[in-house]
């Protein structure tokens, strides 16, 4: 039974859901190494129709997981994109079959550093092979194919999820009809790599790091918390932080910081340690940094092979993935005469804007998906 806190969300919600895991005998990575077996954690919402042409794959960002909508039993908060997934919402589960999976290399049920290595009987930890964005997408393709789905109605995602959506359009051009890329990029800039490197170095300098072979009792928690604090600064805009925190003092008796924004970041770091793995943080951020479809003429050449419609969304206040990077993608698509709609939203929340409830964003997503059947674009 839903809790009292859940009841207010259940109107328009997919309700209580469970994460499932599918297993494949083996999976070969782009680097040549194999994962045996491959496990993928996923959730689905809605019903796959007889033609199997109404499926939408939703891809998560760095710290996300398969739980995109609805509630797990006993949870007070819904999945990370619940505002947009459900009956009558932008990703309407009365119409579409939504699939959300945890990326490989992560720590939320799919194969990654926490997975037991069949050869040793122990968790891989830092011996897990390098995983690319391409590997994540290739694993998702195996999941999609296991449903008997040949062509996805759409692939959608923000930030790292947007990179996965973009990779889908390039790697499997005939397997998707629509592609939605939000707050993302075709490759990381030096500044974006720098932010991730600082986070990784914080983890590597933790006394408990032990070359990534730490125990659960002695994890590099401080380093991971610092990495999350650093990352979280980049997710918010100056305007949002100024409005939310200003120069206010912290609430309560917090000795380690003089300002409210400091206590907020400490909370974000400490809570992140409880739900994420330090090795996975390193693996996933490295996948982000190594992803590159190029820019300019190189990107235009790569995108010449795509066969789907695009919606690209950027946010004026996003200084982590600034709008010019989205515009690069749009320009390359336009050169190739690929149908593309571009929207830059003046949302003050910064990079996290794509995750937050927004009636305007809901309308944009709804109109783009709904316009497909009529053959019109935004």
Short mmCIF file of C-alpha atoms in Angstrom, two decimals:
data_model
loop_
_atom_site.label_atom_id
_atom_site.label_comp_id
_atom_site.label_asym_id
_atom_site.label_seq_id
_atom_site.Cartn_x
_atom_site.Cartn_y
_atom_site.Cartn_z
CA UNK A 1 0.00 0.00 0.00
CA UNK A 2 1.27 3.53 -0.77
CA UNK A 3 2.30 5.70 2.16
CA UNK A 4 0.46 8.92 2.96
CA UNK A 5 3.38 10.86 1.49
CA UNK A 6 3.04 8.91 -1.75
CA UNK A 7 -0.67 9.51 -2.18
CA UNK A 8 -0.23 13.10 -3.34
CA UNK A 9 2.00 11.88 -6.16
CA UNK A 10 -0.10 8.93 -7.24
CA UNK A 11 -2.45 11.01 -9.35
CA UNK A 12 -0.78 10.72 -12.73
CA UNK A 13 1.83 8.33 -11.33
CA UNK A 14 2.78 4.89 -12.59
CA UNK A 15 2.43 3.76 -8.96
CA UNK A 16 4.62 1.22 -7.19
CA UNK A 17 7.29 -0.27 -9.43
CA UNK A 18 10.15 -2.74 -9.12
CA UNK A 19 13.60 -2.74 -10.65
CA UNK A 20 14.26 -5.87 -12.70
CA UNK A 21 17.55 -7.39 -13.85
CA UNK A 22 18.21 -9.16 -17.15
CA UNK A 23 21.28 -11.32 -17.64
CA UNK A 24 23.20 -12.06 -20.84
CA UNK A 25 25.89 -14.72 -21.07
CA UNK A 26 28.63 -12.36 -22.21
CA UNK A 27 29.25 -8.85 -23.52
CA UNK A 28 32.30 -7.58 -25.38
CA UNK A 29 33.34 -4.00 -24.70
CA UNK A 30 34.67 -1.61 -27.34
CA UNK A 31 38.13 -2.05 -25.79
CA UNK A 32 38.02 -5.79 -26.47
CA UNK A 33 37.51 -7.04 -22.91
CA UNK A 34 34.44 -9.04 -21.94
CA UNK A 35 31.97 -8.91 -19.08
CA UNK A 36 30.73 -12.38 -18.22
CA UNK A 37 27.87 -12.42 -17.50
CA UNK A 38 26.37 -9.00 -18.33
CA UNK A 39 23.61 -7.80 -16.02
CA UNK A 40 21.38 -4.81 -16.72
CA UNK A 41 19.01 -3.33 -14.15
CA UNK A 42 15.93 -1.74 -15.69
CA UNK A 43 12.36 -0.59 -15.12
CA UNK A 44 9.45 -0.29 -17.54
CA UNK A 45 6.29 1.82 -17.43
CA UNK A 46 3.28 1.44 -19.70
CA UNK A 47 2.55 -1.35 -22.17
CA UNK A 48 4.43 -2.43 -25.27
CA UNK A 49 1.94 -2.55 -28.15
CA UNK A 50 1.56 -5.40 -30.62
CA UNK A 51 3.65 -3.69 -33.29
CA UNK A 52 6.35 -2.98 -30.68
CA UNK A 53 6.78 0.51 -32.09
CA UNK A 54 5.78 2.63 -29.07
CA UNK A 55 8.88 2.14 -26.90
CA UNK A 56 10.91 5.05 -25.54
CA UNK A 57 14.29 4.58 -23.88
CA UNK A 58 15.04 7.13 -21.15
CA UNK A 59 18.74 7.51 -20.30
CA UNK A 60 19.96 8.80 -16.94
CA UNK A 61 22.70 11.24 -15.95
CA UNK A 62 25.89 10.57 -13.94
CA UNK A 63 24.39 9.63 -10.57
CA UNK A 64 21.04 8.37 -11.83
CA UNK A 65 19.70 4.86 -12.11
CA UNK A 66 16.93 2.74 -13.60
CA UNK A 67 14.31 4.18 -11.24
CA UNK A 68 12.96 7.01 -13.40
CA UNK A 69 9.29 7.06 -12.33
CA UNK A 70 6.84 5.80 -9.73
CA UNK A 71 7.73 4.56 -6.26
CA UNK A 72 9.65 1.67 -4.86
CA UNK A 73 7.81 0.01 -1.97
CA UNK A 74 8.11 2.23 1.11
CA UNK A 75 9.82 5.15 -0.65
CA UNK A 76 8.64 8.69 0.03
CA UNK A 77 10.07 10.13 -3.17
CA UNK A 78 9.38 9.00 -6.74
CA UNK A 79 11.88 8.27 -9.51
CA UNK A 80 14.18 10.97 -10.85
CA UNK A 81 11.95 11.97 -13.84
CA UNK A 82 8.54 11.22 -12.37
CA UNK A 83 7.14 14.65 -13.30
CA UNK A 84 7.51 13.72 -16.99
CA UNK A 85 6.71 9.98 -17.02
CA UNK A 86 3.22 8.64 -16.31
CA UNK A 87 -0.40 8.66 -17.49
CA UNK A 88 -1.13 11.90 -19.33
CA UNK A 89 2.40 13.26 -18.83
CA UNK A 90 4.91 14.17 -21.54
CA UNK A 91 6.08 10.55 -21.71
CA UNK A 92 2.51 9.29 -21.57
CA UNK A 93 2.39 5.70 -20.30
CA UNK A 94 -1.14 5.36 -21.72
CA UNK A 95 0.50 5.69 -25.11
CA UNK A 96 4.19 4.79 -24.78
CA UNK A 97 6.19 1.94 -23.29
CA UNK A 98 8.98 3.59 -21.31
CA UNK A 99 12.22 1.77 -20.57
CA UNK A 100 14.86 3.07 -18.16
CA UNK A 101 18.05 1.15 -17.43
CA UNK A 102 21.07 1.64 -15.18
CA UNK A 103 24.28 2.13 -17.16
CA UNK A 104 26.97 -0.51 -17.01
CA UNK A 105 29.89 0.68 -14.91
CA UNK A 106 27.41 2.12 -12.43
CA UNK A 107 26.43 0.82 -9.03
CA UNK A 108 22.66 0.49 -9.14
CA UNK A 109 22.19 -3.07 -10.33
CA UNK A 110 23.92 -3.23 -13.71
CA UNK A 111 27.37 -4.79 -14.17
CA UNK A 112 30.03 -2.56 -12.64
CA UNK A 113 32.74 -2.38 -9.99
CA UNK A 114 30.43 -3.81 -7.31
CA UNK A 115 29.59 -6.85 -9.45
CA UNK A 116 31.14 -10.19 -8.52
CA UNK A 117 33.84 -11.29 -10.92
CA UNK A 118 32.93 -14.87 -11.91
CA UNK A 119 36.63 -15.78 -12.18
CA UNK A 120 37.59 -14.68 -8.65
CA UNK A 121 34.32 -14.82 -6.75
CA UNK A 122 35.03 -11.30 -5.47
CA UNK A 123 33.74 -7.87 -6.55
CA UNK A 124 35.60 -6.40 -9.51
CA UNK A 125 36.14 -3.04 -7.79
CA UNK A 126 38.94 -1.19 -9.64
CA UNK A 127 39.72 -4.25 -11.80
CA UNK A 128 36.49 -3.73 -13.74
CA UNK A 129 37.36 -2.93 -17.36
CA UNK A 130 37.01 0.61 -18.76
CA UNK A 131 33.47 1.35 -19.96
CA UNK A 132 32.65 3.95 -22.63
CA UNK A 133 29.41 5.74 -23.48
CA UNK A 134 29.39 3.51 -26.55
CA UNK A 135 29.54 0.42 -24.31
CA UNK A 136 26.63 1.74 -22.25
CA UNK A 137 24.57 2.19 -25.42
CA UNK A 138 25.56 -1.21 -26.85
CA UNK A 139 24.42 -2.84 -23.61
CA UNK A 140 21.12 -0.95 -23.83
CA UNK A 141 20.71 -2.24 -27.38
CA UNK A 142 20.90 -5.80 -26.06
CA UNK A 143 18.20 -4.97 -23.52
CA UNK A 144 15.97 -3.36 -26.17
CA UNK A 145 16.42 -6.31 -28.52
CA UNK A 146 15.46 -8.73 -25.73
CA UNK A 147 11.97 -7.16 -25.83
CA UNK A 148 11.76 -7.88 -29.55
CA UNK A 149 11.87 -4.15 -30.29
CA UNK A 150 13.49 -3.33 -33.63
CA UNK A 151 12.93 0.43 -33.69
CA UNK A 152 12.49 2.73 -30.70
CA UNK A 153 9.94 5.51 -30.93
CA UNK A 154 12.45 7.72 -29.13
CA UNK A 155 15.60 7.84 -27.04
CA UNK A 156 15.76 10.71 -24.54
CA UNK A 157 18.14 11.94 -21.88
CA UNK A 158 19.82 14.90 -20.25
CA UNK A 159 23.50 15.51 -19.48
CA UNK A 160 25.19 12.08 -19.69
CA UNK A 161 21.78 10.76 -20.76
CA UNK A 162 21.89 13.18 -23.68
CA UNK A 163 25.27 11.79 -24.71
CA UNK A 164 23.78 8.31 -24.70
CA UNK A 165 20.84 9.48 -26.82
CA UNK A 166 23.24 11.13 -29.28
CA UNK A 167 25.36 7.96 -29.40
CA UNK A 168 22.24 5.92 -30.13
CA UNK A 169 21.50 8.06 -33.20
CA UNK A 170 25.01 7.46 -34.53
CA UNK A 171 25.56 3.81 -33.55
CA UNK A 172 22.06 2.58 -34.43
CA UNK A 173 20.66 5.09 -36.96
CA UNK A 174 17.89 2.75 -38.10
CA UNK A 175 16.82 1.78 -34.57
CA UNK A 176 15.19 5.04 -33.39
CA UNK A 177 12.62 7.44 -34.77
CA UNK A 178 13.25 10.42 -32.46
CA UNK A 179 16.17 11.63 -30.37
CA UNK A 180 15.90 14.08 -27.45
CA UNK A 181 19.16 15.62 -26.21
CA UNK A 182 18.96 17.92 -23.19
CA UNK A 183 21.70 19.94 -21.44
CA UNK A 184 24.39 17.91 -23.16
CA UNK A 185 27.34 17.96 -25.53
CA UNK A 186 29.03 16.04 -28.32
CA UNK A 187 32.24 16.05 -26.26
CA UNK A 188 33.60 17.47 -23.01
CA UNK A 189 35.57 20.68 -23.04
CA UNK A 190 38.82 21.02 -21.08
CA UNK A 191 36.89 22.81 -18.32
CA UNK A 192 34.35 19.99 -18.01
CA UNK A 193 37.14 17.42 -17.87
CA UNK A 194 38.87 19.55 -15.23
CA UNK A 195 35.84 19.50 -12.93
CA UNK A 196 35.67 15.70 -13.16
CA UNK A 197 39.41 15.33 -12.62
CA UNK A 198 39.24 17.29 -9.37
CA UNK A 199 36.50 14.94 -8.17
CA UNK A 200 38.52 11.86 -9.10
CA UNK A 201 41.62 13.20 -7.40
CA UNK A 202 39.61 13.80 -4.23
CA UNK A 203 38.70 10.11 -4.21
CA UNK A 204 42.22 8.94 -5.06
CA UNK A 205 43.68 11.02 -2.21
CA UNK A 206 41.36 9.54 0.41
CA UNK A 207 43.36 7.41 2.92
CA UNK A 208 40.85 4.57 2.43
CA UNK A 209 41.22 4.46 -1.36
CA UNK A 210 43.64 1.49 -1.33
CA UNK A 211 43.98 1.46 -5.14
CA UNK A 212 40.23 0.97 -5.40
CA UNK A 213 40.29 -2.29 -3.42
CA UNK A 214 38.64 -0.87 -0.31
CA UNK A 215 36.17 -2.68 1.94
CA UNK A 216 32.60 -1.52 2.49
CA UNK A 217 33.52 -0.83 6.11
CA UNK A 218 36.44 1.39 5.08
CA UNK A 219 35.32 3.16 1.93
CA UNK A 220 36.88 6.40 0.64
CA UNK A 221 33.81 8.23 1.88
CA UNK A 222 35.46 11.59 2.48
CA UNK A 223 36.95 11.69 -1.00
CA UNK A 224 33.66 10.68 -2.62
CA UNK A 225 31.78 13.29 -0.58
CA UNK A 226 34.22 15.99 -1.72
CA UNK A 227 33.85 14.84 -5.32
CA UNK A 228 30.08 15.16 -5.04
CA UNK A 229 30.36 18.59 -3.43
CA UNK A 230 32.52 19.77 -6.30
CA UNK A 231 30.15 18.32 -8.87
CA UNK A 232 27.08 19.76 -7.20
CA UNK A 233 28.47 23.29 -7.41
CA UNK A 234 28.49 22.96 -11.21
CA UNK A 235 24.88 21.76 -11.33
CA UNK A 236 23.45 25.00 -9.92
CA UNK A 237 23.55 28.49 -11.37
CA UNK A 238 24.93 31.56 -9.61
CA UNK A 239 21.43 33.05 -9.59
CA UNK A 240 19.91 29.97 -7.97
CA UNK A 241 22.63 29.73 -5.31
CA UNK A 242 22.38 33.45 -4.57
CA UNK A 243 18.61 33.25 -4.23
CA UNK A 244 18.62 30.04 -2.18
CA UNK A 245 21.59 30.69 0.10
CA UNK A 246 23.06 34.15 -0.30
CA UNK A 247 25.49 34.69 2.57
CA UNK A 248 23.22 33.19 5.19
CA UNK A 249 24.75 31.30 8.13
CA UNK A 250 24.12 27.55 8.42
CA UNK A 251 21.16 26.26 10.35
CA UNK A 252 21.92 24.31 13.49
CA UNK A 253 25.25 23.81 15.21
CA UNK A 254 27.52 23.08 12.24
CA UNK A 255 31.11 23.76 13.25
CA UNK A 256 32.78 23.03 9.93
CA UNK A 257 31.21 25.82 7.85
CA UNK A 258 30.24 29.46 8.24
CA UNK A 259 27.63 29.64 5.50
CA UNK A 260 24.34 27.95 4.55
CA UNK A 261 25.67 26.98 1.13
CA UNK A 262 28.50 25.14 2.87
CA UNK A 263 26.16 23.09 5.04
CA UNK A 264 24.05 22.31 1.95
CA UNK A 265 27.08 20.99 0.08
CA UNK A 266 28.22 18.96 3.09
CA UNK A 267 24.77 17.37 3.26
CA UNK A 268 24.82 16.60 -0.48
CA UNK A 269 28.26 15.00 -0.16
CA UNK A 270 27.46 12.90 2.90
CA UNK A 271 24.13 11.65 1.55
CA UNK A 272 25.72 10.76 -1.79
CA UNK A 273 28.18 8.43 -0.07
CA UNK A 274 25.24 6.35 1.17
CA UNK A 275 23.92 5.69 -2.34
CA UNK A 276 26.92 5.64 -4.67
CA UNK A 277 30.22 3.82 -5.06
CA UNK A 278 33.56 5.61 -5.38
CA UNK A 279 34.87 3.27 -8.08
CA UNK A 280 31.70 3.76 -10.13
CA UNK A 281 32.10 7.53 -9.81
CA UNK A 282 35.54 7.25 -11.36
CA UNK A 283 34.41 4.89 -14.11
CA UNK A 284 31.37 6.91 -15.12
CA UNK A 285 33.14 10.29 -15.09
CA UNK A 286 35.93 8.83 -17.21
CA UNK A 287 33.32 7.55 -19.68
CA UNK A 288 31.95 11.10 -19.86
CA UNK A 289 35.36 12.66 -20.41
CA UNK A 290 36.40 10.20 -23.11
CA UNK A 291 33.16 10.50 -25.07
CA UNK A 292 33.74 12.46 -28.27
CA UNK A 293 31.82 12.75 -31.51
CA UNK A 294 33.91 15.81 -32.31
CA UNK A 295 32.92 19.40 -33.00
CA UNK A 296 32.59 21.47 -36.16
CA UNK A 297 33.28 19.60 -39.40
CA UNK A 298 34.17 16.41 -37.55
CA UNK A 299 30.81 16.36 -35.76
CA UNK A 300 28.99 17.20 -39.00
CA UNK A 301 30.63 14.21 -40.67
CA UNK A 302 29.71 11.88 -37.80
CA UNK A 303 26.08 13.06 -37.76
CA UNK A 304 25.70 12.56 -41.50
CA UNK A 305 24.64 8.97 -40.80
CA UNK A 306 21.69 9.74 -38.46
CA UNK A 307 18.15 8.98 -39.63
CA UNK A 308 15.91 10.32 -36.86
CA UNK A 309 14.29 13.61 -35.85
CA UNK A 310 15.91 15.62 -33.07
CA UNK A 311 14.85 17.84 -30.22
CA UNK A 312 17.80 19.63 -28.60
CA UNK A 313 17.17 21.56 -25.38
CA UNK A 314 19.63 23.92 -23.68
CA UNK A 315 19.37 26.21 -20.66
CA UNK A 316 20.61 29.80 -20.52
CA UNK A 317 21.78 29.43 -16.91
CA UNK A 318 23.66 26.15 -17.50
CA UNK A 319 27.35 26.97 -17.19
CA UNK A 320 28.44 23.33 -16.94
CA UNK A 321 26.98 22.42 -20.36
CA UNK A 322 26.53 25.89 -21.86
CA UNK A 323 24.09 26.43 -24.75
CA UNK A 324 26.87 26.85 -27.32
CA UNK A 325 27.59 23.13 -27.03
CA UNK A 326 23.97 22.29 -27.87
CA UNK A 327 24.10 24.77 -30.75
CA UNK A 328 27.13 22.90 -32.13
CA UNK A 329 24.99 19.77 -32.36
CA UNK A 330 22.10 21.66 -33.95
CA UNK A 331 24.33 23.30 -36.59
CA UNK A 332 25.84 19.95 -37.58
CA UNK A 333 22.38 18.40 -37.88
CA UNK A 334 21.15 21.31 -39.98
CA UNK A 335 24.11 21.01 -42.36
CA UNK A 336 23.05 17.40 -42.88
CA UNK A 337 19.41 18.46 -43.43
CA UNK A 338 18.33 16.43 -40.40
CA UNK A 339 14.98 17.61 -38.94
CA UNK A 340 15.89 19.30 -35.66
CA UNK A 341 14.09 21.56 -33.21
CA UNK A 342 16.19 23.66 -30.83
CA UNK A 343 14.91 25.30 -27.66
CA UNK A 344 16.93 27.36 -25.21
CA UNK A 345 15.01 27.73 -21.96
CA UNK A 346 15.61 30.64 -19.62
CA UNK A 347 15.35 28.49 -16.51
CA UNK A 348 17.39 29.92 -13.59
CA UNK A 349 18.17 26.53 -12.02
CA UNK A 350 21.36 25.86 -14.00
CA UNK A 351 22.39 22.44 -15.32
CA UNK A 352 19.86 20.61 -13.14
CA UNK A 353 17.01 22.35 -15.01
CA UNK A 354 16.34 19.31 -17.17
CA UNK A 355 15.61 17.22 -14.05
CA UNK A 356 13.27 19.68 -12.34
CA UNK A 357 9.49 19.96 -12.77
CA UNK A 358 8.61 22.53 -15.43
CA UNK A 359 5.28 22.97 -17.19
CA UNK A 360 7.09 24.67 -20.07
CA UNK A 361 9.52 21.80 -20.50
CA UNK A 362 6.70 19.28 -20.18
CA UNK A 363 4.85 21.06 -22.98
CA UNK A 364 7.92 21.08 -25.23
CA UNK A 365 8.55 17.36 -24.75
CA UNK A 366 4.86 16.53 -25.17
CA UNK A 367 4.52 18.61 -28.37
CA UNK A 368 7.67 17.13 -29.92
CA UNK A 369 6.62 13.53 -29.29
CA UNK A 370 3.02 14.21 -30.30
CA UNK A 371 3.96 15.99 -33.52
CA UNK A 372 5.63 12.92 -34.99
CA UNK A 373 2.46 11.30 -36.23
CA UNK A 374 1.35 14.44 -38.02
CA UNK A 375 4.76 14.95 -39.56
CA UNK A 376 5.17 18.48 -38.21
CA UNK A 377 7.96 19.93 -36.12
CA UNK A 378 8.23 22.54 -33.41
#
